[in-house]
XYZ file of C-alpha atoms in Angstrom:
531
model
C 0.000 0.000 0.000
C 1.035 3.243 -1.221
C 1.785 6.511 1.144
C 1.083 10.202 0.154
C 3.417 12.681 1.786
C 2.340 16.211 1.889
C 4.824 18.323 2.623
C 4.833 21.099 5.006
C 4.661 24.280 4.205
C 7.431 26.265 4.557
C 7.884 28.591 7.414
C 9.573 31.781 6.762
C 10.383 34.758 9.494
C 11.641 37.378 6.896
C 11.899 38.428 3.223
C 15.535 37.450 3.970
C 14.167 33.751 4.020
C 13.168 33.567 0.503
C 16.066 35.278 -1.118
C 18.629 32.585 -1.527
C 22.150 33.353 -1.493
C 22.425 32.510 -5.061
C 20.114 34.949 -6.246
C 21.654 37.569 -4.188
C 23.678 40.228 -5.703
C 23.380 38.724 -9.589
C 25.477 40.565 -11.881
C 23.431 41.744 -15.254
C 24.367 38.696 -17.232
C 23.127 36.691 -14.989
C 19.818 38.503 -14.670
C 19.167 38.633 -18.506
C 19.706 34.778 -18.554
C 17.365 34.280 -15.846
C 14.695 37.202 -16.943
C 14.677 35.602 -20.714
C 14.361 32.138 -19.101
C 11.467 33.346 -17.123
C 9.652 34.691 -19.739
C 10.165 37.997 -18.181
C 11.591 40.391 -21.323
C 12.931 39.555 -24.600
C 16.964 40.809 -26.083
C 16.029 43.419 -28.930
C 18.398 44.347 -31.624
C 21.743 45.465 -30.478
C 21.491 43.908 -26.850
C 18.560 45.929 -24.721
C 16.637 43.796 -22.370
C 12.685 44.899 -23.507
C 9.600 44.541 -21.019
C 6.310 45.029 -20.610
C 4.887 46.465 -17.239
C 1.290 45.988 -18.015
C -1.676 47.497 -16.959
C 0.756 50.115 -14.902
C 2.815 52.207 -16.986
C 3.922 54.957 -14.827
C 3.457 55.768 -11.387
C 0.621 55.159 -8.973
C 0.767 58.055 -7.252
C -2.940 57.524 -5.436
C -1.682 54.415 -4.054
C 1.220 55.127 -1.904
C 1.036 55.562 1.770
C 3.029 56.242 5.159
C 2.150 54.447 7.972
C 1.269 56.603 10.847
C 3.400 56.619 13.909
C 4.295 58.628 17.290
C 7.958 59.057 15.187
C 7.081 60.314 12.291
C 3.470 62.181 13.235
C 4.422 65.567 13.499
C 6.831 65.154 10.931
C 4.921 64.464 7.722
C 2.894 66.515 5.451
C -0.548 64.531 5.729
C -2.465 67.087 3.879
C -0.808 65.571 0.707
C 0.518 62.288 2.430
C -2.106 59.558 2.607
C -1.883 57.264 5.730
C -2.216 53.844 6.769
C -2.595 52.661 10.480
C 0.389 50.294 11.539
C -2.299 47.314 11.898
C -3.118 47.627 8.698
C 0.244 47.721 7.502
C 1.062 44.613 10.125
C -1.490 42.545 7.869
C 0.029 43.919 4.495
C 3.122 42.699 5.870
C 2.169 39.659 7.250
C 0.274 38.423 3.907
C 2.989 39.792 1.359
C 5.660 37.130 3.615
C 3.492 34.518 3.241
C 3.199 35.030 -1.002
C 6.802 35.419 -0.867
C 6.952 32.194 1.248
C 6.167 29.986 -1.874
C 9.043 31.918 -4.203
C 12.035 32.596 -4.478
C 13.260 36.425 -4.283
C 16.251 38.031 -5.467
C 18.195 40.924 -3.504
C 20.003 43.484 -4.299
C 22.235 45.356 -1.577
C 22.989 48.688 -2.713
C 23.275 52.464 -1.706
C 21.186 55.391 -2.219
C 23.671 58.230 -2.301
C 26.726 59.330 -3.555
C 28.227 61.197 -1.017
C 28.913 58.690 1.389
C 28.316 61.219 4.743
C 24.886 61.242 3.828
C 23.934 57.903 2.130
C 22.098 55.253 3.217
C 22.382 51.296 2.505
C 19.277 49.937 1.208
C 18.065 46.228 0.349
C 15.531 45.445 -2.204
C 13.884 42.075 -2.909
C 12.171 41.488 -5.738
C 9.856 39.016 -7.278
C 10.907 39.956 -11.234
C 14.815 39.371 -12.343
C 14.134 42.251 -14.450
C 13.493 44.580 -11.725
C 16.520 43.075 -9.718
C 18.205 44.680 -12.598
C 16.826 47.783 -12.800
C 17.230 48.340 -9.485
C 21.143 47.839 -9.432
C 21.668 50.458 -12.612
C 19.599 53.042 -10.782
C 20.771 52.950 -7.202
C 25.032 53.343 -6.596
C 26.550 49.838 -6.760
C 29.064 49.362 -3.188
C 32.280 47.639 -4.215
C 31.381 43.659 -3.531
C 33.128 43.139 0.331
C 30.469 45.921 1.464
C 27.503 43.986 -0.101
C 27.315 42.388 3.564
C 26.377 45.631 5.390
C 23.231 45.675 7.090
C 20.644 47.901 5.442
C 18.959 51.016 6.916
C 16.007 50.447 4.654
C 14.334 47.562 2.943
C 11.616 47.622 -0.126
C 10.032 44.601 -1.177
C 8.862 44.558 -4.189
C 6.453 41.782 -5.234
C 3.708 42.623 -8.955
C 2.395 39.412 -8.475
C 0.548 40.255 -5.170
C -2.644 41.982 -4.975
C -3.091 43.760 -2.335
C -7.111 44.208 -0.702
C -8.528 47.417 0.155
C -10.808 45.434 2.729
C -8.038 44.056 4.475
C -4.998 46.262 4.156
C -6.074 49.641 3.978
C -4.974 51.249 0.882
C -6.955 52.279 -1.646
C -6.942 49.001 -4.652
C -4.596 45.802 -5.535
C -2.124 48.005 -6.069
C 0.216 49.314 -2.888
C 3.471 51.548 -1.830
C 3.404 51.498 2.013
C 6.129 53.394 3.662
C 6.886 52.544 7.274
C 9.474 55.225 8.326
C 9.660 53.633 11.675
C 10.248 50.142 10.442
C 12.926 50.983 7.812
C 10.367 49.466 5.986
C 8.605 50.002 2.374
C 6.295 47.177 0.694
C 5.350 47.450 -2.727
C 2.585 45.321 -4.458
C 0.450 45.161 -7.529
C 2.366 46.982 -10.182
C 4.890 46.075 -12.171
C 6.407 49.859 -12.952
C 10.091 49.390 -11.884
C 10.340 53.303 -11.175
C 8.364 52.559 -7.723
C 11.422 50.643 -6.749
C 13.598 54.386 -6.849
C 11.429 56.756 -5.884
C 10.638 54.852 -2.786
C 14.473 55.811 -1.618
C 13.698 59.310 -2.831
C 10.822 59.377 -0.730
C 13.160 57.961 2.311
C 16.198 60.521 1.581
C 13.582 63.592 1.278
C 12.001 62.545 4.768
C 16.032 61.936 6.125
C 18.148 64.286 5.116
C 16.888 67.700 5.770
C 17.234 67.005 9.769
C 21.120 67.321 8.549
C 20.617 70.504 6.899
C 20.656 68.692 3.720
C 18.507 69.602 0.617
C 17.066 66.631 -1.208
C 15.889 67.403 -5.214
C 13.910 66.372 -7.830
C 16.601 67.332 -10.501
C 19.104 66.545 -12.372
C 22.671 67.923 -12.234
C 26.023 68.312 -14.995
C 29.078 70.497 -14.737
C 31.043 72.372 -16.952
C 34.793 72.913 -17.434
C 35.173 75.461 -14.808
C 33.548 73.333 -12.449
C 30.576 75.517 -13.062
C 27.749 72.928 -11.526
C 23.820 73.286 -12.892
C 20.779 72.056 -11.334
C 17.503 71.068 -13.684
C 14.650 70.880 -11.445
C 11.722 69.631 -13.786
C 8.508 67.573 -13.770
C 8.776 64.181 -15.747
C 8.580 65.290 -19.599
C 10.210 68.982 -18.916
C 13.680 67.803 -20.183
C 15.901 66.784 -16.765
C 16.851 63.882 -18.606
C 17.624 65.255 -22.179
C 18.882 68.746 -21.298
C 21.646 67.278 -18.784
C 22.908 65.170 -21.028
C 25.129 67.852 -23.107
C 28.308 66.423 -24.588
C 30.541 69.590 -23.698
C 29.104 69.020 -20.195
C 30.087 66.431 -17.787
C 26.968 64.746 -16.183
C 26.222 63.813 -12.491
C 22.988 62.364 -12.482
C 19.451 63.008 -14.618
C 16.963 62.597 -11.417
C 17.412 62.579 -7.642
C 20.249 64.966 -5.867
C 21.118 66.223 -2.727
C 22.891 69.698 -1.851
C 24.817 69.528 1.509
C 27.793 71.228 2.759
C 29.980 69.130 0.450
C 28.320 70.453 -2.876
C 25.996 67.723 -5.355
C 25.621 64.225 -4.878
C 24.080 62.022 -6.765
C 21.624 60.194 -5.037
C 21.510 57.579 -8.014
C 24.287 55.003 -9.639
C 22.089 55.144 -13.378
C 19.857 56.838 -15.403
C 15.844 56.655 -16.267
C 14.973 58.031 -19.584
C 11.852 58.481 -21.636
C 12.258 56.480 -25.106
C 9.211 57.600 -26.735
C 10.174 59.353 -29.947
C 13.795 59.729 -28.629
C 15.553 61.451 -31.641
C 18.873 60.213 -32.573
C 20.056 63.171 -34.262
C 18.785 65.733 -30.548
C 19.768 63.059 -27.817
C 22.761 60.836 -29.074
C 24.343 60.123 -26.017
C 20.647 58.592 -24.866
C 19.911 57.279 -28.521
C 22.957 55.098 -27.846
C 21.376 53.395 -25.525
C 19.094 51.501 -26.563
C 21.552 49.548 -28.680
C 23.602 48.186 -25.353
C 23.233 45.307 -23.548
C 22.003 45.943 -20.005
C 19.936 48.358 -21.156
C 16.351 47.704 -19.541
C 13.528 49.045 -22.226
C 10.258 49.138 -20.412
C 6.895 49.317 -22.813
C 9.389 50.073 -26.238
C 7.653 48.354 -29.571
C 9.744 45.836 -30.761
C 9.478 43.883 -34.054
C 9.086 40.069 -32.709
C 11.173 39.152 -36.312
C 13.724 41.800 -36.955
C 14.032 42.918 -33.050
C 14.367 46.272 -34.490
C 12.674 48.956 -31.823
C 10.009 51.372 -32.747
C 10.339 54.137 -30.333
C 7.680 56.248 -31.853
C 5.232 53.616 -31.453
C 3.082 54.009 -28.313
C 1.079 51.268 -28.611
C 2.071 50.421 -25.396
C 3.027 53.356 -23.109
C 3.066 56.650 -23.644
C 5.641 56.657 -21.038
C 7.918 53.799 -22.356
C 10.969 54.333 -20.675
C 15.101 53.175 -20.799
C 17.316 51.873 -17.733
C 20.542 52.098 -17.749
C 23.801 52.495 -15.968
C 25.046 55.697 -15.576
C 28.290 54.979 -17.433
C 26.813 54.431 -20.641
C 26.726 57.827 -21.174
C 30.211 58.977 -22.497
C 30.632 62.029 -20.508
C 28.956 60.803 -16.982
C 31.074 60.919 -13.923
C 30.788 57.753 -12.043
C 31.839 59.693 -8.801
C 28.374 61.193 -8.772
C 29.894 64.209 -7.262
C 30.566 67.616 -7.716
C 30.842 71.399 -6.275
C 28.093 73.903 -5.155
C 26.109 74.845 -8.293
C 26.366 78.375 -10.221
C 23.059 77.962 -11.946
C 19.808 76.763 -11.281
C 17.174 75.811 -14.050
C 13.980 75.489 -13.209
C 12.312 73.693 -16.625
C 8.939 73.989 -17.603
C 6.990 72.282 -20.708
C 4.132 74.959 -21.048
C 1.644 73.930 -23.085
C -0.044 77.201 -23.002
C 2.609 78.852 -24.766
C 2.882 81.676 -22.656
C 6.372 81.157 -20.973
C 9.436 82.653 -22.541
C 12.108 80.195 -23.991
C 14.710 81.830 -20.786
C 14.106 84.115 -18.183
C 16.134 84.940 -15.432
C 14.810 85.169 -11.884
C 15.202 86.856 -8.725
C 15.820 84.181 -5.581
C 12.309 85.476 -4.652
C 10.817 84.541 -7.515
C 13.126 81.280 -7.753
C 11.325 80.438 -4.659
C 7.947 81.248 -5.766
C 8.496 78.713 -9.070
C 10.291 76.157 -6.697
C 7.121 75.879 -4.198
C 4.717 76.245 -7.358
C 6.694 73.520 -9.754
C 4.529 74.194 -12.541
C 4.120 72.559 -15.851
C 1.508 71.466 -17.901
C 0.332 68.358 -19.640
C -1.133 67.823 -22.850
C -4.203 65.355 -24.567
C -2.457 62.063 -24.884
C 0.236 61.586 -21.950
C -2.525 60.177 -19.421
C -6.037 58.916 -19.173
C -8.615 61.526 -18.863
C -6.888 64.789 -20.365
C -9.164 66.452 -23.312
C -8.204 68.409 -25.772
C -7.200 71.434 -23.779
C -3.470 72.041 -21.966
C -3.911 70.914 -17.938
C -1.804 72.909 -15.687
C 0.028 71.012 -13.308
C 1.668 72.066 -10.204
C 3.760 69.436 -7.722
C 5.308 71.276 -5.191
C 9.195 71.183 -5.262
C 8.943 69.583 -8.817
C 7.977 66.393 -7.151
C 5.261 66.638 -4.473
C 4.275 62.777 -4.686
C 7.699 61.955 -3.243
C 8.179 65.044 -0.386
C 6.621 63.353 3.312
C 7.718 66.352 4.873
C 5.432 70.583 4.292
C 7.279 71.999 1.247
C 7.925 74.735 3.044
C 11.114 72.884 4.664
C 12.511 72.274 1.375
C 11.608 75.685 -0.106
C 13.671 77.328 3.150
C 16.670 75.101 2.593
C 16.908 76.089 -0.724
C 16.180 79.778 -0.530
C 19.145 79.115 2.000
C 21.352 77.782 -0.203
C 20.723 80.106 -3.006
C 22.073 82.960 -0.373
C 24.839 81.227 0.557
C 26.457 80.323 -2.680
C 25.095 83.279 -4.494
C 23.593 81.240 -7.718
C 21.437 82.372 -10.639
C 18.550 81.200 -11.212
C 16.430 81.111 -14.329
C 13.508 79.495 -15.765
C 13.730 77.846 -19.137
C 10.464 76.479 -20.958
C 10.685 73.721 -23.406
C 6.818 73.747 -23.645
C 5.404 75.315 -27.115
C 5.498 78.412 -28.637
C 3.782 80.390 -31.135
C 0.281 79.416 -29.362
C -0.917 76.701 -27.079
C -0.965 73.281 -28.196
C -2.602 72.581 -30.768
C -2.020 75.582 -32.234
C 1.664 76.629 -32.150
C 4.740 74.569 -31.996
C 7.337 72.802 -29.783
C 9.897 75.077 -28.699
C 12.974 74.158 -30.664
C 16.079 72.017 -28.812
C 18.291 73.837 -30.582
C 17.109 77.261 -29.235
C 16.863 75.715 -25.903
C 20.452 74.206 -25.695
C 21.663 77.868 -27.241
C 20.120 79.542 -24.679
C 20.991 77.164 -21.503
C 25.132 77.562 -23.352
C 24.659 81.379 -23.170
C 22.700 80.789 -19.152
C 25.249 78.502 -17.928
C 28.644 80.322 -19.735
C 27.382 83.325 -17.642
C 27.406 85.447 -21.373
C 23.077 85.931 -20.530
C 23.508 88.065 -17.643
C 24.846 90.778 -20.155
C 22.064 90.375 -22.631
C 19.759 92.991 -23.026
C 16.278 92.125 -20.823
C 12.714 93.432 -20.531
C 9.595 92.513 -18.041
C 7.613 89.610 -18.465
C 4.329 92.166 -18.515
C 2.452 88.922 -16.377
C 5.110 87.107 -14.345
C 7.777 90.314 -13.852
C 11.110 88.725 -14.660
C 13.695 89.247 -16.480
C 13.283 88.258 -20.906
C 16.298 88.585 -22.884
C 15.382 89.898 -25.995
C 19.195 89.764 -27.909
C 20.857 86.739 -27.816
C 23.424 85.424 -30.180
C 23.118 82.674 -32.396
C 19.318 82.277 -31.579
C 16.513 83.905 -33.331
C 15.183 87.149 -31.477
C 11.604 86.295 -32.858
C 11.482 83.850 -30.516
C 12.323 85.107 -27.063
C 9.237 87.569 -26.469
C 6.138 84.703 -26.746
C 3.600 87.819 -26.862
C 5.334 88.427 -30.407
C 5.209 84.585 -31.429
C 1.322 84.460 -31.685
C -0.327 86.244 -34.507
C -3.593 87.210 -32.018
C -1.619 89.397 -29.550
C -4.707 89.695 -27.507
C -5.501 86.203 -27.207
C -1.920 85.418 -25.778
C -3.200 88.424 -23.359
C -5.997 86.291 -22.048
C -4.277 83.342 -22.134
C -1.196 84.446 -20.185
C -3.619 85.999 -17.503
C -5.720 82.753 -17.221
C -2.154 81.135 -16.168
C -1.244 83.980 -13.725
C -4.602 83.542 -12.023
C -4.230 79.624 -11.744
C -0.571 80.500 -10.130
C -1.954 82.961 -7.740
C -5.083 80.714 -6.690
C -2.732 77.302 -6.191
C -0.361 79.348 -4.242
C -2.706 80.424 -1.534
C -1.606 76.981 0.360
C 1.905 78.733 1.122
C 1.174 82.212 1.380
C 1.372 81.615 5.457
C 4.588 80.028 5.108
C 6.315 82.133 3.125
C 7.960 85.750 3.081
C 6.062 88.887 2.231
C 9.419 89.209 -0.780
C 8.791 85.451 -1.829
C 4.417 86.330 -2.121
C 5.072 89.519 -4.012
C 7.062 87.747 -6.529
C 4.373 86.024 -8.436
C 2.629 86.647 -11.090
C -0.320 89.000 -11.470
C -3.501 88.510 -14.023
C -4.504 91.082 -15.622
């Protein structure tokens, strides 16, 4: 007579239990063999790993939360924070260990942070070999004997688990729960890799300005004369593209931090937008997606040739390319630099109302800082119509600041006294009219104009007043075309750019009556007024 064994189910403590030490640490080769073997992604033309995220293509903004504790309580900015209770997170926790119980995980130990007096170590375990992947080009890589170090933070990352509203208090199947107080971030239901890194931007914006240090949504190059530029921008405004200038040397395209030891990178790779990358305006980024290791997420592939369509967005709008930092020619792998001379503030203004440049008192450098305005057009997302829709995240990236913006908008106003920078605002929106109607704002223009910014040639340029917003409009610059600079002049209804300039003062004044109490009488003053 025959015996059936069942055997028992396997009891696990920790995350750490279903991570085996093979899958630890896996260097890229080995994660394309195992991703391919998986069924994970497929090895386009030229070498690029490509893969689909699904249903989630971009952030899930509405479904991250902090989990509410006597630590972090009067620390946090709940107004925009949503909050989970620590029971429910318990159960989150609790059900996510046992999913992971009956796989196995990869880890990753890496760093978030260049500058090693303020970095942090951080281990991620993921369900995807894909994402173990990503994960090690975009955080900094520690030389192999400090792989052992315990973390200060953890993020578990697991698409395959659905998280219930019923049960673990969040808001659908899909979850970011951030447990400051654990060292602890859980991440469920989505299979959009960038969740991974801005989770440790969310955990070195709540972190490091206790230190006095200034966390940004930005990206960062430097020039011969050590002459260091911040880009603050929304996703789309150009961080990515505009930072990447071959006669400059680049730190990072996304996440920085400004301390007493100048920029570090908080990053060890790169995140770019693919769709309709141009070859002949973005080489160094064009390049690419032609390397191995390259991660492609949501890029149309040909399933015969394995030639990539990248202005096919069958898929994504948002289709986007991982890679190491290195693999752009003039990156420093340091990730480190001085205190910055400039500061651009980018903008892709769809109402075609902002000037090309403009230069900006701190004051007003403030006032665009806590506004972080730019606007998005029919197409990018679900739900836009036909018209522009202004957008403005606080800081340039509200969904990843736990802590009142006003923190961040003093440290900075700080900073911008202490190192004396200039500061200007650069649009990359359209021109001509709103969209629609007039026409991107040309990338040659824009690089001309960031040479003449950043070479410190502008500040001699003839300027004039922005009639609506007050700052400074060059309207002489070499080598670009004059026409351009005053938008009033680019529209042929003068009187409708009138109304539609004042429509975008008012929406400025009206979204920032949140910081009015927060802020100097200089910094209120320096808006814009609608006439």
């Amino acid at each position: 007579m025959s015996v059936s064994v069942t055997a028992a189910p396997r009891v696990v403590e920790s995350f750490a239990d279903c991570a085996p030490s093979a899958l630890s640490n896996l260097s890229a080769e080995a994660l394309y063999q195992l991703a391919v073997s998986r069924g994970e992604g497929e090895i386009a033309r030229g070498g690029p790993l490509v893969v689909k995220t699904g249903e989630h293509t971009g952030r899930s903004a509405k479904d991250k939360f902090i989990v509410r504790s006597p630590e972090v309580e009067d620390k946090i900015w709940w107004d925009a924070n949503q909050s989970m209770s620590a029971e429910a997170f318990d159960r989150l926790h609790a059900d996510m260990l046992a999913y992971a119980s009956e796989r196995e995980l990869l880890s990753q130990n890496l760093r978030g942070g260049a500058d090693r007096d303020y970095a942090i170590n951080v281990r991620v375990f993921t369900e995807y070999a894909w994402h173990s992947l990503f994960i090690q080009h975009l955080l900094v890589r520690p030389p192999m004997d400090e792989r052992s170090v315990e973390p200060d933070f953890t993020i578990v990352d697991l698409p395959g688990f659905e998280a219930d509203p019923s049960v673990h208090g969040c808001r659908t199947k899909t979850v970011i729960a951030v447990d400051f107080a654990r060292r602890l971030i859980l991440i469920a239901g989505t299979s959009y890799a960038g969740e991974m890194k801005k989770s440790v931007f969310t955990i070195l914006n709540f972190l490091l300005p206790e230190q006095r240090i200034m966390p940004m949504h930005c990206s960062v190059n430097v020039g011969r004369q050590d002459d260091a530029a911040i880009f603050f921008g929304l996703s789309g405004t150009g961080k990515t593209t505009l930072s990447a200038d071959p006669n400059r040397t680049l730190i990072g395209d996304d996440e920085h931090g400004w301390g007493p030891n100048g920029l570090f990178n908080f990053e060890g790779g790169c995140y770019a937008k693919m769709i309709r990358l141009s070859e002949y305006a973005e080489p160094e980024i064009y390049a690419t997606t032609k390397r191995f290791g390259t991660v492609l997420e949501n890029v149309v592939m040909d399933p015969l040739t394995r030639e990539l369509d990248l202005d096919d967005a069958t898929l994504a709008e948002n289709s986007r390319g991982a890679y190491p930092i290195h693999y752009i020619p003039n990156a420093d792998p340091d990730g480190r630099t001085g205190h910055p001379n400039n500061i651009i503030m980018l903008t892709c203004d769809a109402f075609g109302v902002m000037p090309p440049i403009a230069r900006l008192t701190r004051d007003q450098a403030m006032y665009m800082f806590l506004s972080g305005y730019t606007a998005k057009v029919a197409g990018t997302e679900k739900g836009l119509g036909n018209e522009p829709q202004a957008t403005f995240s606080t800081c340039f990236g509200a969904p990843f600041m736990p802590r009142h913006p006003s923190e961040y908008g003093e440290l900075l106003g700080a900073l911008i006294d202490d190192h004396g920078v200039s500061c200007w605002l650069v649009n990359t929106g359209w021109t001509g009219g709103p969209y629609g109607v007039g026409s991107r704002m040309p990338i040659k223009e824009t690089r001309a104009l960031l040479s003449a910014a950043l070479d410190g040639s502008l500040n001699a340029a003839p300027m004039t007043k922005d009639p609506f917003f007050d700052f400074d409009v060059p309207t002489a610059v070499p080598g670009v075309d004059d026409a351009i600079l005053n938008p009033r002049n680019t529209w042929s209804d003068p009187d409708a750019y009138d109304a539609q300039a004042s429509k975008l003062a008012a929406m400025f004044v009206e979204n920032f009556k949140i910081f009015n109490a927060y802020v100097s009488g200089g910094v209120r003053a320096a808006g814009p007024v609608a006439k």
